[in-house]
């Protein structure tokens, strides 16, 4: 079974530039999550989708971050304009249902903002 | 706001030692508690706990949940260098999964 795919694996940009990350979840998984993990900290949920609807985006900095999952399958997370404090690993995860079961994580996209 | 706190923040032990990692939580509408191991890449699943007092075991790792006192422990016996990682605790409440800050374990030969 293919796992959660993410790209790019690494990205270096300068502040005020924009960046986009892509995620393809495990086939059949209805729930998709984007987490931000800053070095030395646990993952922090940015946004959670159930199919193509948003379940929670309360911690997404909406002035600069946006995410979509138009057809209920793959998803993109965009940052525009980036700030230095956005340097982190962006983890995408998927699960069959909401909240109770195991999450399957992708390898992550490491962003460095200079 | 849901809260998950792990302790200690970091731990250094020698091979063969036994370690206990702690996770306490304050959440609304608790559903389950999950433990993950994170090496250099993505977190990998270890255990999911939903009932108090029932130990989950996998090889040298075991975990138990106390829903009255709102905590869980993860035990690793006869530690090996390959156990070096960050161990993450996450609590599922409502439709949300909230992670703790992790415990960084280093096992020295």
Coordinates of N, CA and C in Angstrom, one line a residue:
Chain A
X1 N 0.9 -1.2 0.0 CA 0.0 0.0 0.0 C 0.9 1.2 0.0
X2 N 0.7 2.2 -0.9 CA 1.5 3.4 -1.0 C 1.1 4.2 0.2
X3 N 2.2 4.9 0.7 CA 2.0 5.8 1.9 C 1.6 7.2 1.5
X4 N 1.7 8.1 2.4 CA 1.4 9.5 2.2 C 2.6 10.1 1.5
X5 N 2.3 10.7 0.3 CA 3.3 11.3 -0.5 C 3.3 12.8 -0.3
X6 N 4.5 13.4 -0.1 CA 4.7 14.9 0.0 C 5.8 15.3 -0.9
X7 N 5.6 16.6 -1.4 CA 6.7 17.2 -2.1 C 6.6 18.7 -2.0
X8 N 7.7 19.5 -2.1 CA 9.0 18.9 -2.2 C 9.5 18.5 -0.8
X9 N 10.6 17.8 -0.7 CA 11.1 17.4 0.6 C 11.8 18.5 1.3
X10 N 12.5 19.4 0.5 CA 13.2 20.5 1.1 C 12.9 21.7 0.2
X11 N 12.9 22.9 0.9 CA 12.7 24.1 0.2 C 13.4 25.2 1.0
X12 N 14.2 26.0 0.3 CA 14.8 27.2 0.9 C 14.3 28.4 0.2
X13 N 13.8 29.4 0.9 CA 13.3 30.6 0.3 C 13.7 31.8 1.1
X14 N 13.6 33.0 0.6 CA 13.8 34.2 1.3 C 12.5 34.7 1.9
X15 N 12.6 35.5 3.0 CA 11.4 36.0 3.6 C 10.7 36.8 2.5
X16 N 9.4 36.8 2.7 CA 8.4 37.5 1.8 C 8.2 36.8 0.5
X17 N 8.9 35.7 0.2 CA 8.6 34.9 -1.0 C 7.5 33.9 -0.6
X18 N 7.0 33.3 -1.7 CA 5.9 32.3 -1.5 C 6.4 30.9 -1.7
X19 N 5.6 29.9 -1.1 CA 6.0 28.5 -1.3 C 4.7 27.7 -1.2
X20 N 4.7 26.6 -1.9 CA 3.6 25.7 -1.9 C 4.0 24.2 -1.7
X21 N 3.3 23.5 -0.8 CA 3.6 22.1 -0.5 C 2.4 21.3 -1.0
X22 N 2.7 20.1 -1.5 CA 1.7 19.2 -2.0 C 1.7 17.9 -1.2
X23 N 0.5 17.3 -1.0 CA 0.3 16.1 -0.3 C -0.7 15.2 -1.0
X24 N -0.4 13.9 -1.1 CA -1.3 13.0 -1.6 C -1.5 11.9 -0.6
X25 N -2.7 11.8 0.0 CA -2.9 10.9 1.2 C -3.0 9.4 0.7
X26 N -3.1 8.5 1.6 CA -3.3 7.1 1.3 C -4.7 7.0 0.7
X27 N -4.8 6.2 -0.3 CA -6.0 6.0 -1.1 C -7.2 5.6 -0.1
X28 N -8.3 6.3 -0.2 CA -9.4 5.9 0.6 C -9.5 6.6 1.9
X29 N -8.4 7.3 2.3 CA -8.5 8.1 3.6 C -9.2 9.4 3.4
X30 N -10.3 9.5 4.2 CA -11.1 10.7 4.0 C -10.6 11.9 4.7
X31 N -9.8 11.7 5.8 CA -9.3 12.8 6.6 C -7.9 13.1 6.3
X32 N -7.6 14.4 6.1 CA -6.2 14.8 5.8 C -5.9 16.0 6.7
X33 N -4.6 15.9 7.2 CA -4.2 16.9 8.2 C -2.9 17.6 7.7
X34 N -2.7 18.8 7.9 CA -1.4 19.5 7.8 C -1.0 19.9 9.2
X35 N 0.2 19.5 9.6 CA 0.9 19.9 10.8 C 2.1 20.7 10.5
X36 N 2.4 21.6 11.4 CA 3.7 22.3 11.4 C 4.5 21.9 12.6
X37 N 5.7 21.4 12.3 CA 6.6 21.0 13.4 C 7.9 21.9 13.4
X38 N 8.0 22.7 14.4 CA 9.2 23.6 14.6 C 10.2 22.7 15.3
X39 N 11.5 22.9 15.0 CA 12.5 22.1 15.6 C 12.4 22.1 17.1
X40 N 12.4 20.9 17.7 CA 12.4 20.7 19.1 C 11.0 20.7 19.7
X41 N 10.0 20.8 18.9 CA 8.6 20.9 19.4 C 7.8 19.7 18.8
X42 N 6.6 19.5 19.4 CA 5.7 18.5 18.8 C 4.9 19.1 17.6
X43 N 4.3 18.3 16.8 CA 3.5 18.8 15.7 C 2.3 19.6 16.1
X44 N 2.1 20.8 15.4 CA 0.9 21.6 15.7 C 0.0 21.6 14.5
X45 N -1.3 21.2 14.8 CA -2.2 21.2 13.7 C -2.5 22.5 13.1
X46 N -2.4 22.6 11.7 CA -2.7 23.8 11.0 C -4.1 23.7 10.5
X47 N -4.4 22.6 9.8 CA -5.8 22.5 9.2 C -6.1 21.0 9.0
X48 N -7.4 20.7 9.2 CA -7.8 19.3 9.0 C -9.0 19.3 8.1
X49 N -8.9 18.4 7.1 CA -10.0 18.3 6.1 C -10.7 16.9 6.3
X50 N -12.0 16.9 6.1 CA -12.8 15.7 6.0 C -13.3 15.7 4.6
X51 N -12.8 14.8 3.7 CA -13.1 14.9 2.3 C -12.6 16.3 1.8
X52 N -13.5 17.1 1.2 CA -13.0 18.4 0.7 C -13.5 19.5 1.6
X53 N -14.0 19.2 2.8 CA -14.5 20.2 3.7 C -13.5 20.4 4.8
X54 N -13.4 21.7 5.3 CA -12.5 22.0 6.4 C -13.2 21.6 7.8
X55 N -12.6 20.8 8.6 CA -13.1 20.5 9.9 C -12.6 21.5 10.9
X56 N -11.3 21.8 10.8 CA -10.7 22.8 11.8 C -9.6 23.5 11.1
X57 N -9.6 24.8 11.2 CA -8.4 25.6 10.7 C -8.1 26.7 11.7
X58 N -8.5 26.5 13.0 CA -8.4 27.5 14.0 C -6.9 28.0 14.3
X59 N -6.0 27.1 14.0 CA -4.6 27.5 14.2 C -3.8 27.9 12.9
X60 N -4.5 28.0 11.9 CA -3.9 28.4 10.6 C -3.8 29.9 10.5
X61 N -2.6 30.5 10.3 CA -2.5 31.9 10.2 C -3.0 32.4 8.9
X62 N -4.3 32.7 8.8 CA -5.0 32.9 7.6 C -4.5 34.1 6.8
X63 N -3.8 35.0 7.4 CA -3.3 36.2 6.7 C -2.2 35.8 5.7
X64 N -1.5 34.6 5.9 CA -0.4 34.2 5.1 C -0.5 32.7 4.6
X65 N -1.2 31.9 5.3 CA -1.3 30.5 5.0 C -2.7 30.2 4.4
X66 N -2.7 29.3 3.4 CA -3.9 28.9 2.8 C -3.8 27.4 2.4
X67 N -4.9 26.7 2.4 CA -4.8 25.2 2.1 C -6.1 24.9 1.4
X68 N -6.0 23.9 0.5 CA -7.2 23.5 -0.2 C -7.1 22.0 -0.5
X69 N -8.2 21.4 -0.7 CA -8.3 19.9 -1.0 C -9.6 19.8 -1.9
X70 N -9.4 20.3 -3.1 CA -10.5 20.6 -4.0 C -11.4 19.3 -4.3
X71 N -10.7 18.2 -4.6 CA -11.5 17.0 -5.1 C -11.5 16.0 -4.0
X72 N -11.2 16.4 -2.8 CA -11.2 15.5 -1.6 C -10.1 14.4 -1.6
X73 N -9.1 14.6 -2.5 CA -8.0 13.7 -2.5 C -6.7 14.4 -2.1
X74 N -5.9 14.9 -3.0 CA -4.7 15.6 -2.7 C -4.9 17.0 -2.2
X75 N -3.9 17.6 -1.6 CA -4.1 18.9 -1.0 C -2.8 19.7 -1.2
X76 N -3.0 21.0 -1.2 CA -1.8 21.9 -1.2 C -1.9 22.9 -0.1
X77 N -0.8 23.2 0.5 CA -0.6 24.2 1.5 C 0.3 25.3 1.0
X78 N -0.2 26.5 1.1 CA 0.6 27.7 0.5 C 0.9 28.7 1.6
X79 N 2.1 29.2 1.5 CA 2.5 30.3 2.5 C 2.9 31.5 1.6
X80 N 2.2 32.6 1.9 CA 2.6 33.8 1.1 C 2.1 35.1 1.8
X81 N 3.0 35.9 2.2 CA 4.5 35.9 2.1 C 5.1 35.1 3.3
X82 N 6.2 34.4 3.1 CA 6.8 33.7 4.2 C 7.5 34.6 5.2
X83 N 7.6 34.2 6.5 CA 8.3 34.9 7.5 C 9.4 33.9 8.0
X84 N 10.4 34.5 8.7 CA 11.5 33.7 9.3 C 10.9 32.6 10.2
X85 N 9.9 32.9 11.0 CA 9.3 32.0 11.9 C 8.5 30.8 11.3
X86 N 8.4 30.9 10.0 CA 7.7 29.8 9.3 C 8.7 28.6 9.0
X87 N 9.9 28.8 9.3 CA 10.9 27.7 9.1 C 10.5 26.5 10.0
X88 N 10.2 25.4 9.4 CA 9.7 24.2 10.1 C 9.6 23.1 9.1
X89 N 9.2 21.9 9.6 CA 8.8 20.8 8.8 C 7.3 20.8 8.7
X90 N 6.8 20.7 7.5 CA 5.3 20.6 7.3 C 5.0 19.2 7.0
X91 N 4.2 18.6 8.0 CA 3.9 17.2 7.9 C 2.4 17.1 7.4
X92 N 2.2 16.2 6.5 CA 0.9 15.9 6.0 C 0.6 14.5 6.6
X93 N -0.6 14.3 7.0 CA -1.1 13.0 7.5 C -2.5 12.7 7.0
X94 N -2.8 11.4 7.0 CA -4.2 11.0 6.6 C -4.7 9.9 7.5
X95 N -6.0 9.8 7.6 CA -6.6 8.7 8.4 C -7.9 8.4 7.8
X96 N -8.4 7.2 8.1 CA -9.7 6.7 7.6 C -10.8 7.6 8.0
X97 N -10.8 7.8 9.4 CA -11.9 8.6 10.0 C -11.3 9.8 10.7
X98 N -12.2 10.5 11.5 CA -11.8 11.7 12.1 C -11.3 11.4 13.5
X99 N -10.1 11.8 13.9 CA -9.7 11.9 15.3 C -9.4 10.7 16.1
X100 N -10.0 9.5 15.9 CA -9.8 8.5 16.8 C -8.7 7.5 16.4
X101 N -8.6 7.3 15.1 CA -7.7 6.2 14.7 C -6.3 6.7 14.4
X102 N -5.5 5.8 14.0 CA -4.1 6.1 13.7 C -3.9 7.0 12.5
X103 N -3.0 8.0 12.7 CA -2.7 8.8 11.6 C -1.4 8.3 10.9
X104 N -1.4 8.3 9.6 CA -0.3 7.9 8.8 C 0.4 9.2 8.2
X105 N 1.6 9.4 8.5 CA 2.4 10.6 8.2 C 3.2 10.4 6.9
X106 N 3.3 11.5 6.2 CA 4.3 11.6 5.1 C 5.6 11.9 5.6
X107 N 6.6 12.0 4.7 CA 8.0 12.2 5.2 C 8.2 13.7 5.6
X108 N 7.3 14.5 5.2 CA 7.4 16.0 5.6 C 8.1 16.8 4.5
X109 N 7.9 18.1 4.6 CA 8.5 19.1 3.7 C 9.2 20.1 4.6
X110 N 10.6 20.1 4.5 CA 11.3 21.0 5.4 C 11.5 22.3 4.7
X111 N 11.0 23.4 5.4 CA 11.1 24.7 4.9 C 12.1 25.5 5.7
X112 N 13.0 26.2 5.0 CA 13.9 27.1 5.6 C 13.7 28.5 5.0
X113 N 13.4 29.5 5.8 CA 13.2 30.8 5.4 C 14.4 31.7 5.8
X114 N 15.0 32.3 4.8 CA 16.3 33.1 5.2 C 15.9 34.6 5.2
Chain B
X1 N -9.0 25.1 25.9 CA -8.1 24.6 24.8 C -7.5 23.3 25.3
X2 N -7.5 22.3 24.4 CA -6.9 21.0 24.8 C -5.4 21.1 25.0
X3 N -4.9 20.3 26.0 CA -3.5 20.5 26.4 C -2.9 19.1 26.6
X4 N -1.7 18.9 26.1 CA -1.0 17.6 26.3 C 0.4 17.9 26.7
X5 N 0.9 17.4 27.8 CA 2.2 17.7 28.3 C 3.0 16.5 28.5
X6 N 4.2 16.4 28.0 CA 5.1 15.3 28.2 C 6.3 15.6 29.1
X7 N 6.7 14.6 29.8 CA 7.9 14.7 30.6 C 8.6 13.4 30.7
X8 N 9.9 13.4 30.9 CA 10.8 14.6 30.8 C 10.9 15.1 29.4
X9 N 11.5 16.3 29.3 CA 11.8 16.9 27.9 C 12.8 16.0 27.2
X10 N 13.8 15.6 27.9 CA 14.8 14.7 27.3 C 15.4 13.8 28.4
X11 N 16.1 12.8 27.9 CA 16.5 11.7 28.8 C 17.7 11.0 28.1
X12 N 18.8 10.8 28.9 CA 19.9 10.1 28.4 C 20.1 8.9 29.2
X13 N 20.2 7.7 28.6 CA 20.4 6.4 29.4 C 21.4 5.6 28.7
X14 N 21.8 4.5 29.3 CA 22.7 3.5 28.7 C 21.9 2.3 28.3
X15 N 22.5 1.6 27.3 CA 21.9 0.4 26.8 C 21.6 -0.5 27.9
X16 N 20.4 -1.1 27.9 CA 20.0 -2.1 28.9 C 19.2 -1.4 30.0
X17 N 19.2 -0.1 30.1 CA 18.4 0.6 31.1 C 16.9 0.5 30.8
X18 N 16.0 0.7 31.8 CA 14.6 0.8 31.5 C 14.2 2.3 31.7
X19 N 13.3 2.7 30.8 CA 12.9 4.1 30.9 C 11.3 4.2 30.9
X20 N 10.9 5.3 31.6 CA 9.4 5.5 31.6 C 9.2 7.0 31.2
X21 N 8.4 7.1 30.1 CA 8.0 8.4 29.6 C 6.6 8.7 30.0
X22 N 6.3 10.0 30.3 CA 5.0 10.4 30.8 C 4.3 11.3 29.9
X23 N 3.0 11.2 29.9 CA 2.1 12.1 29.1 C 0.9 12.4 29.9
X24 N 0.6 13.7 30.2 CA -0.6 14.0 30.9 C -1.4 14.9 30.0
X25 N -2.7 14.9 30.2 CA -3.6 15.7 29.3 C -4.8 16.3 30.0
X26 N -5.2 17.4 29.4 CA -6.5 18.0 29.8 C -7.2 18.3 28.5
X27 N -8.3 17.5 28.2 CA -9.0 17.7 26.9 C -10.5 17.5 27.2
X28 N -11.3 18.0 26.3 CA -12.7 17.8 26.3 C -13.1 16.7 25.4
X29 N -14.0 15.8 25.8 CA -14.5 14.7 24.9 C -13.3 13.8 24.5
X30 N -12.6 13.3 25.5 CA -11.5 12.3 25.2 C -12.0 11.1 24.4
X31 N -11.2 10.7 23.4 CA -11.5 9.5 22.7 C -10.4 8.5 22.8
X32 N -9.2 8.9 22.6 CA -8.1 7.9 22.6 C -6.7 8.7 22.8
X33 N -5.7 7.9 23.2 CA -4.4 8.5 23.4 C -3.5 7.6 22.5
X34 N -2.6 8.3 21.8 CA -1.7 7.6 20.8 C -0.2 7.9 21.2
X35 N 0.6 7.0 21.0 CA 2.1 7.2 21.1 C 2.7 6.9 19.8
X36 N 3.6 7.9 19.4 CA 4.4 7.8 18.2 C 5.9 7.9 18.5
X37 N 6.7 7.3 17.6 CA 8.1 7.4 17.7 C 8.6 8.2 16.5
X38 N 9.4 9.2 16.7 CA 9.9 10.0 15.6 C 11.4 10.0 15.6
X39 N 12.0 9.4 14.6 CA 13.4 9.5 14.4 C 13.7 10.7 13.5
X40 N 14.4 10.5 12.4 CA 14.7 11.8 11.6 C 13.6 12.1 10.7
X41 N 12.6 11.3 10.5 CA 11.6 11.5 9.5 C 10.2 11.7 10.2
X42 N 9.2 11.1 9.5 CA 7.9 11.2 10.0 C 7.6 10.3 11.2
X43 N 6.7 10.8 12.1 CA 6.3 9.9 13.3 C 5.7 8.6 12.8
X44 N 6.1 7.5 13.5 CA 5.6 6.2 13.2 C 4.8 5.8 14.4
X45 N 3.7 5.1 14.2 CA 2.7 4.7 15.2 C 3.2 3.6 16.1
X46 N 3.0 3.8 17.4 CA 3.4 2.7 18.4 C 2.1 2.1 18.9
X47 N 1.3 2.9 19.7 CA 0.1 2.3 20.4 C -1.0 3.3 20.3
X48 N -2.2 2.8 20.4 CA -3.4 3.6 20.6 C -4.1 3.0 21.9
X49 N -4.5 3.8 22.8 CA -5.1 3.4 24.1 C -6.4 4.1 24.2
X50 N -7.4 3.3 24.5 CA -8.8 3.9 24.7 C -9.3 3.6 26.1
X51 N -8.9 2.5 26.7 CA -9.5 2.1 28.0 C -8.4 2.2 29.1
X52 N -8.9 2.5 30.3 CA -8.0 2.6 31.5 C -7.5 1.3 31.9
X53 N -6.3 1.2 32.3 CA -5.8 0.0 33.0 C -5.4 -1.2 32.2
X54 N -5.6 -1.1 30.9 CA -5.3 -2.2 30.0 C -4.0 -1.9 29.3
X55 N -3.0 -2.8 29.6 CA -1.6 -2.5 29.1 C -1.6 -3.0 27.6
X56 N -1.0 -2.1 26.8 CA -0.7 -2.5 25.4 C 0.8 -2.8 25.4
X57 N 1.2 -3.9 24.7 CA 2.6 -4.3 24.7 C 3.0 -4.7 23.3
X58 N 4.3 -4.3 23.0 CA 4.9 -4.7 21.7 C 6.4 -4.9 21.9
X59 N 6.8 -6.1 22.1 CA 8.2 -6.3 22.3 C 8.6 -5.7 23.6
X60 N 9.6 -4.8 23.6 CA 10.1 -4.2 24.8 C 9.4 -3.0 25.2
X61 N 8.4 -2.6 24.4 CA 7.6 -1.4 24.7 C 6.3 -1.8 25.2
X62 N 5.8 -1.0 26.2 CA 4.5 -1.2 26.7 C 3.9 0.2 27.2
X63 N 2.6 0.3 27.2 CA 2.0 1.5 27.6 C 0.7 1.3 28.3
X64 N 0.3 2.2 29.2 CA -1.0 2.1 29.9 C -1.6 3.5 30.1
X65 N -2.9 3.5 30.2 CA -3.6 4.7 30.3 C -4.4 4.8 31.6
X66 N -4.4 5.9 32.2 CA -5.2 6.2 33.4 C -6.2 7.3 33.1
X67 N -7.4 7.0 32.9 CA -8.4 8.0 32.5 C -8.9 8.8 33.6
X68 N -8.7 8.3 34.8 CA -9.1 9.0 36.0 C -8.1 10.1 36.4
X69 N -6.9 9.8 36.3 CA -5.8 10.7 36.6 C -5.3 11.5 35.4
X70 N -5.8 11.1 34.2 CA -5.5 11.8 33.0 C -4.1 11.7 32.6
X71 N -3.5 10.5 32.6 CA -2.2 10.4 32.1 C -1.9 9.0 31.5
X72 N -0.8 8.9 30.8 CA -0.4 7.6 30.2 C 1.2 7.6 30.4
X73 N 1.7 6.3 30.5 CA 3.1 6.1 30.5 C 3.5 5.2 29.4
X74 N 4.7 5.4 28.9 CA 5.3 4.5 27.9 C 6.6 4.0 28.5
X75 N 6.7 2.6 28.6 CA 7.8 2.0 29.2 C 8.6 1.3 28.1
X76 N 9.9 1.5 28.2 CA 10.8 0.8 27.3 C 11.8 0.0 28.2
X77 N 11.9 -1.3 28.1 CA 12.8 -2.1 28.9 C 14.0 -2.5 28.0
X78 N 15.1 -2.8 28.7 CA 16.3 -3.2 28.0 C 16.6 -2.4 26.8
X79 N 16.7 -1.1 27.0 CA 16.9 -0.1 25.9 C 18.1 -0.4 25.0
X80 N 17.9 -0.1 23.7 CA 19.0 -0.3 22.7 C 19.2 1.1 22.0
X81 N 20.3 1.2 21.4 CA 20.7 2.5 20.7 C 19.6 2.8 19.7
X82 N 19.0 1.8 19.1 CA 17.9 2.1 18.1 C 16.7 2.6 18.6
X83 N 16.6 2.7 20.0 CA 15.4 3.3 20.6 C 15.6 4.8 20.7
X84 N 16.8 5.3 20.4 CA 17.0 6.8 20.4 C 16.1 7.4 19.4
X85 N 15.3 8.4 19.9 CA 14.3 9.0 19.1 C 13.5 10.1 19.9
X86 N 12.6 10.8 19.3 CA 11.6 11.6 20.0 C 10.4 10.8 20.1
X87 N 9.8 10.7 21.3 CA 8.6 10.0 21.5 C 7.5 11.0 21.7
X88 N 6.4 10.9 20.9 CA 5.3 11.8 20.9 C 4.1 11.2 21.4
X89 N 3.4 11.9 22.3 CA 2.1 11.5 22.8 C 1.0 12.4 22.1
X90 N -0.1 11.8 21.7 CA -1.1 12.6 21.1 C -2.5 12.2 21.6
X91 N -3.4 13.1 21.9 CA -4.7 12.8 22.4 C -5.7 13.2 21.4
X92 N -6.6 12.2 21.2 CA -7.8 12.5 20.3 C -8.9 12.9 21.1
X93 N -9.5 14.1 20.8 CA -10.6 14.6 21.5 C -11.6 15.2 20.6
X94 N -12.8 14.8 20.6 CA -13.8 15.2 19.5 C -13.2 14.7 18.2
X95 N -13.0 15.6 17.3 CA -12.5 15.2 16.0 C -11.0 15.7 15.8
X96 N -10.4 16.1 16.9 CA -9.1 16.7 16.9 C -8.0 15.8 17.5
X97 N -6.8 15.9 17.0 CA -5.7 15.2 17.6 C -4.6 16.2 18.0
X98 N -4.3 16.3 19.3 CA -3.4 17.3 19.8 C -2.1 16.6 20.3
X99 N -1.0 17.0 19.8 CA 0.3 16.4 20.2 C 0.9 17.2 21.4
X100 N 1.7 16.4 22.2 CA 2.5 17.0 23.2 C 3.8 17.4 22.6
X101 N 4.7 18.0 23.4 CA 6.0 18.5 22.8 C 7.0 17.4 22.6
X102 N 6.8 16.2 23.1 CA 7.7 15.1 22.9 C 8.8 15.0 24.0
X103 N 9.3 13.8 24.1 CA 10.4 13.4 25.0 C 11.5 12.9 24.1
X104 N 12.7 13.6 24.2 CA 13.8 13.1 23.3 C 14.6 12.1 24.2
X105 N 14.7 10.9 23.7 CA 15.4 9.8 24.3 C 16.7 9.6 23.6
X106 N 17.9 9.6 24.3 CA 19.1 9.1 23.7 C 19.6 7.9 24.5
X107 N 19.9 6.9 23.8 CA 20.4 5.7 24.4 C 21.9 5.5 24.0
X108 N 22.8 5.5 25.0 CA 24.2 5.4 24.7 C 24.7 4.0 24.8
X109 N 25.6 3.6 24.0 CA 26.1 2.2 24.0 C 26.8 1.9 25.3

